[in-house]
Amino acid sequence: MIDEAKVVAGIKIPDSAMAKAATELVRDTETELLFHHSRRVFLFGALTGERKNLDYDPELLYIGAMFHDMGIMDRYASDTERFEVDGANAAREFLSAYDLSERDVDDVWDSIALHTTPGIPQHKRPTVALVTAGVEMDVLGIAYDDFTDTEREEICSCHPRGLRFKHGILSSFCLGTIKKPQTTFGNVKADLLSYMDPTYKRENFVDIILSSKWES
């Protein structure tokens, strides 16, 4: 079904050599849940771009969407970086084999690294803004009613959420953070570990300031 659906909800799935290589890499690396989530992120992001009349590059949006959770997987996970940064680095390495401008590669990197940092991506260029828009729709339901029933149903028919997607995506996020809880400081994954890991202790920004070595 994945390869047969060339157009989903009016959005053409990119089929260049680069896009096909990304699809195969992500499908071979990620869980089925994350693969389908990533494709939905692309589709919801692209529909958002169409609705807002943004001049976006579907190929760059596709790479950003497909790689945005790659840092969760052991193959790409570092010991110290946020999984979002690990995924962004994986995308940059992948794109080095293709003739893209530095600006385009940077946009893809930003789209992945910033996708869990609310309040910033929507002010960036379309690739960055739309990856986050797709993530926010699929995970948080933000702008849910801006999509038609037909659009949502067609996307989820091609790339199903499953009965327990909400719990599954939380478990996936936990996998990407539980071994390096220090990377949750200042981002939404602190909420995740507070819920998923009874041993986790959230760092407090105020405490860090007040306990620093500065005298005043």
Tab-separated table of N, CA and C in Angstrom, residues 39 44 71-72 75 85 101 106 116 118 151 153 181 192 200:
chain	number	residue	atom	x	y	z
A	39	ARG	N	5.420	9.698	7.774
A	39	ARG	CA	4.719	9.974	6.506
A	39	ARG	C	3.504	10.863	6.746
A	44	PHE	N	0.411	16.019	6.514
A	44	PHE	CA	-0.252	17.107	7.231
A	44	PHE	C	0.524	18.420	7.070
A	71	GLY	N	16.561	10.103	15.409
A	71	GLY	CA	17.455	10.139	16.554
A	71	GLY	C	16.992	9.285	17.715
A	72	ILE	N	15.759	8.807	17.652
A	72	ILE	CA	15.256	7.892	18.684
A	72	ILE	C	15.913	6.517	18.548
A	75	ARG	N	20.747	3.306	16.263
A	75	ARG	CA	21.746	3.491	15.190
A	75	ARG	C	22.221	4.937	15.107
A	85	VAL	N	18.357	16.565	17.822
A	85	VAL	CA	19.635	16.937	17.210
A	85	VAL	C	20.277	15.723	16.536
A	101	SER	N	21.968	22.967	-1.644
A	101	SER	CA	22.634	24.157	-1.132
A	101	SER	C	22.784	24.053	0.382
A	106	ASP	N	20.602	23.309	5.864
A	106	ASP	CA	20.379	23.940	7.171
A	106	ASP	C	18.893	23.993	7.513
A	116	THR	N	10.347	20.035	18.451
A	116	THR	CA	9.717	19.956	19.774
A	116	THR	C	9.993	21.211	20.593
A	118	PRO	N	8.310	24.596	20.895
A	118	PRO	CA	7.163	25.420	20.493
A	118	PRO	C	7.503	26.908	20.457
A	151	GLU	N	-9.629	14.363	4.295
A	151	GLU	CA	-8.164	14.422	4.337
A	151	GLU	C	-7.606	13.551	5.454
A	153	GLU	N	-9.049	11.047	7.010
A	153	GLU	CA	-9.360	9.635	6.805
A	153	GLU	C	-8.479	9.019	5.722
A	181	PRO	N	18.543	11.730	30.399
A	181	PRO	CA	17.517	12.655	30.896
A	181	PRO	C	17.967	14.110	30.936
A	192	LEU	N	7.392	14.406	29.458
A	192	LEU	CA	7.323	12.995	29.102
A	192	LEU	C	7.954	12.114	30.174
A	200	TYR	N	12.819	9.791	37.478
A	200	TYR	CA	13.266	11.042	36.854
A	200	TYR	C	13.001	12.235	37.773
